[in-house]
PDB file of C-alpha atoms in Angstrom:
ATOM      1  CA  MET Z   1     -66.054-158.239  43.743  1.00 52.00           C
ATOM      2  CA  ASN Z   2     -69.915-158.737  43.967  1.00 63.00           C
ATOM      3  CA  GLY Z   3     -70.570-154.821  43.506  1.00 63.00           C
ATOM      4  CA  GLN Z   4     -71.864-154.473  46.891  1.00 62.00           C
ATOM      5  CA  ASN Z   5     -70.681-152.610  50.080  1.00 65.00           C
ATOM      6  CA  PRO Z   6     -69.860-153.869  52.987  1.00 67.00           C
ATOM      7  CA  ASN Z   7     -73.455-153.391  54.721  1.00 70.00           C
ATOM      8  CA  GLY Z   8     -75.227-154.825  51.950  1.00 69.00           C
ATOM      9  CA  GLN Z   9     -75.947-151.551  49.228  1.00 82.00           C
ATOM     10  CA  LEU Z  10     -74.736-151.828  45.560  1.00 82.00           C
ATOM     11  CA  ASP Z  11     -71.871-149.678  44.872  1.00 85.00           C
ATOM     12  CA  PRO Z  12     -73.057-146.082  43.675  1.00 87.00           C
ATOM     13  CA  ALA Z  13     -71.045-146.573  40.282  1.00 87.00           C
ATOM     14  CA  LEU Z  14     -72.674-150.058  38.956  1.00 87.00           C
ATOM     15  CA  LYS Z  15     -76.342-148.675  40.871  1.00 87.00           C
ATOM     16  CA  GLU Z  16     -75.542-145.426  38.103  1.00 87.00           C
ATOM     17  CA  ARG Z  17     -74.927-148.287  35.374  1.00 84.00           C
ATOM     18  CA  LEU Z  18     -77.379-150.587  35.331  1.00 85.00           C
ATOM     19  CA  LEU Z  19     -80.131-147.566  35.666  1.00 86.00           C
ATOM     20  CA  ARG Z  20     -78.868-146.199  33.203  1.00 82.00           C
ATOM     21  CA  GLU Z  21     -79.171-149.306  30.967  1.00 81.00           C
ATOM     22  CA  SER Z  22     -82.035-149.525  32.400  1.00 85.00           C
ATOM     23  CA  ARG Z  23     -83.797-146.326  30.598  1.00 81.00           C
ATOM     24  CA  THR Z  24     -81.846-147.142  27.250  1.00 79.00           C
ATOM     25  CA  PRO Z  25     -82.677-151.564  26.830  1.00 83.00           C
ATOM     26  CA  TRP Z  26     -80.619-153.248  23.972  1.00 87.00           C
ATOM     27  CA  ARG Z  27     -78.556-149.909  23.397  1.00 86.00           C
ATOM     28  CA  GLY Z  28     -75.812-151.338  21.990  1.00 87.00           C
ATOM     29  CA  LEU Z  29     -77.015-153.621  19.785  1.00 92.00           C
ATOM     30  CA  ARG Z  30     -79.583-151.033  18.314  1.00 92.00           C
ATOM     31  CA  ARG Z  31     -77.114-148.490  17.502  1.00 92.00           C
ATOM     32  CA  LEU Z  32     -75.013-152.044  15.782  1.00 95.00           C
ATOM     33  CA  LEU Z  33     -77.990-152.467  13.383  1.00 96.00           C
ATOM     34  CA  TRP Z  34     -77.459-148.272  12.754  1.00 95.00           C
ATOM     35  CA  ILE Z  35     -74.111-148.662  11.773  1.00 96.00           C
ATOM     36  CA  ALA Z  36     -74.271-151.397   9.511  1.00 97.00           C
ATOM     37  CA  LEU Z  37     -77.371-149.997   7.390  1.00 97.00           C
ATOM     38  CA  PHE Z  38     -75.440-147.116   7.466  1.00 97.00           C
ATOM     39  CA  ALA Z  39     -72.935-148.455   6.019  1.00 97.00           C
ATOM     40  CA  SER Z  40     -74.870-150.436   3.779  1.00 97.00           C
ATOM     41  CA  GLY Z  41     -76.280-147.836   2.283  1.00 96.00           C
ATOM     42  CA  GLY Z  42     -72.780-145.924   1.763  1.00 97.00           C
ATOM     43  CA  LEU Z  43     -71.449-149.073  -0.135  1.00 97.00           C
ATOM     44  CA  GLY Z  44     -74.205-148.843  -1.942  1.00 96.00           C
ATOM     45  CA  LEU Z  45     -74.174-144.919  -2.668  1.00 95.00           C
ATOM     46  CA  PHE Z  46     -69.909-144.889  -3.791  1.00 96.00           C
ATOM     47  CA  VAL Z  47     -70.763-147.614  -6.430  1.00 95.00           C
ATOM     48  CA  MET Z  48     -73.273-145.818  -7.491  1.00 95.00           C
ATOM     49  CA  SER Z  49     -71.164-142.471  -7.693  1.00 93.00           C
ATOM     50  CA  PHE Z  50     -68.275-145.109  -9.316  1.00 94.00           C
ATOM     51  CA  ARG Z  51     -70.707-146.279 -12.104  1.00 94.00           C
ATOM     52  CA  VAL Z  52     -72.400-142.982 -12.625  1.00 93.00           C
ATOM     53  CA  SER Z  53     -68.478-142.069 -13.247  1.00 95.00           C
ATOM     54  CA  ALA Z  54     -67.792-144.483 -15.363  1.00 95.00           C
ATOM     55  CA  GLY Z  55     -70.805-143.265 -18.185  1.00 93.00           C
ATOM     56  CA  ASP Z  56     -73.231-146.048 -16.803  1.00 93.00           C
ATOM     57  CA  ARG Z  57     -76.438-145.933 -16.331  1.00 93.00           C
ATOM     58  CA  VAL Z  58     -77.965-145.271 -12.893  1.00 91.00           C
ATOM     59  CA  VAL Z  59     -82.092-145.939 -12.590  1.00 94.00           C
ATOM     60  CA  LEU Z  60     -82.480-142.132 -10.240  1.00 94.00           C
ATOM     61  CA  SER Z  61     -84.826-144.388  -7.956  1.00 95.00           C
ATOM     62  CA  ASP Z  62     -82.160-146.867  -6.806  1.00 94.00           C
ATOM     63  CA  LEU Z  63     -80.170-143.338  -6.084  1.00 93.00           C
ATOM     64  CA  ALA Z  64     -83.211-141.951  -4.264  1.00 95.00           C
ATOM     65  CA  ILE Z  65     -83.091-145.432  -1.818  1.00 95.00           C
ATOM     66  CA  GLN Z  66     -79.802-145.546  -1.617  1.00 96.00           C
ATOM     67  CA  ILE Z  67     -79.507-141.674  -0.157  1.00 96.00           C
ATOM     68  CA  GLY Z  68     -82.321-142.089   1.773  1.00 97.00           C
ATOM     69  CA  ALA Z  69     -81.414-144.707   3.410  1.00 96.00           C
ATOM     70  CA  VAL Z  70     -77.389-142.732   4.104  1.00 97.00           C
ATOM     71  CA  ILE Z  71     -80.271-140.105   5.163  1.00 97.00           C
ATOM     72  CA  THR Z  72     -81.818-142.146   7.218  1.00 97.00           C
ATOM     73  CA  PHE Z  73     -79.485-144.303   9.026  1.00 97.00           C
ATOM     74  CA  GLY Z  74     -77.413-141.442   9.561  1.00 96.00           C
ATOM     75  CA  GLY Z  75     -79.846-139.230  11.593  1.00 96.00           C
ATOM     76  CA  LEU Z  76     -81.001-142.755  13.531  1.00 94.00           C
ATOM     77  CA  LEU Z  77     -77.472-142.978  14.782  1.00 93.00           C
ATOM     78  CA  TRP Z  78     -76.917-139.197  15.569  1.00 93.00           C
ATOM     79  CA  PHE Z  79     -80.229-139.661  17.823  1.00 92.00           C
ATOM     80  CA  ASP Z  80     -79.440-142.602  19.443  1.00 87.00           C
ATOM     81  CA  ARG Z  81     -76.025-140.901  20.593  1.00 83.00           C
ATOM     82  CA  SER Z  82     -75.570-140.973  24.605  1.00 72.00           C
ATOM     83  CA  LYS Z  83     -76.797-137.280  25.526  1.00 71.00           C
ATOM     84  CA  ASP Z  84     -74.281-137.302  28.945  1.00 62.00           C
ATOM     85  CA  GLY Z  85     -71.211-136.411  27.181  1.00 50.00           C
TER      86      GLY Z  85
END
């Protein structure tokens, strides 16, 4: 199967998929990056919360960086989601 009809035109489903991909290039790789960075910030926040619960001190600027990373990359994941369902 080469994606062409007998009359030489592209299959409509293939054409739609290619057009959608051309509108959002590198979307899969970009989302993978957002997920990895979101998970990194979440893990850092998780570790810091356990340090605080154990009575250890946590530098406020480090906590702010982790919270900012979770919010930023979570927002990027949200805005980069598929709009068509």
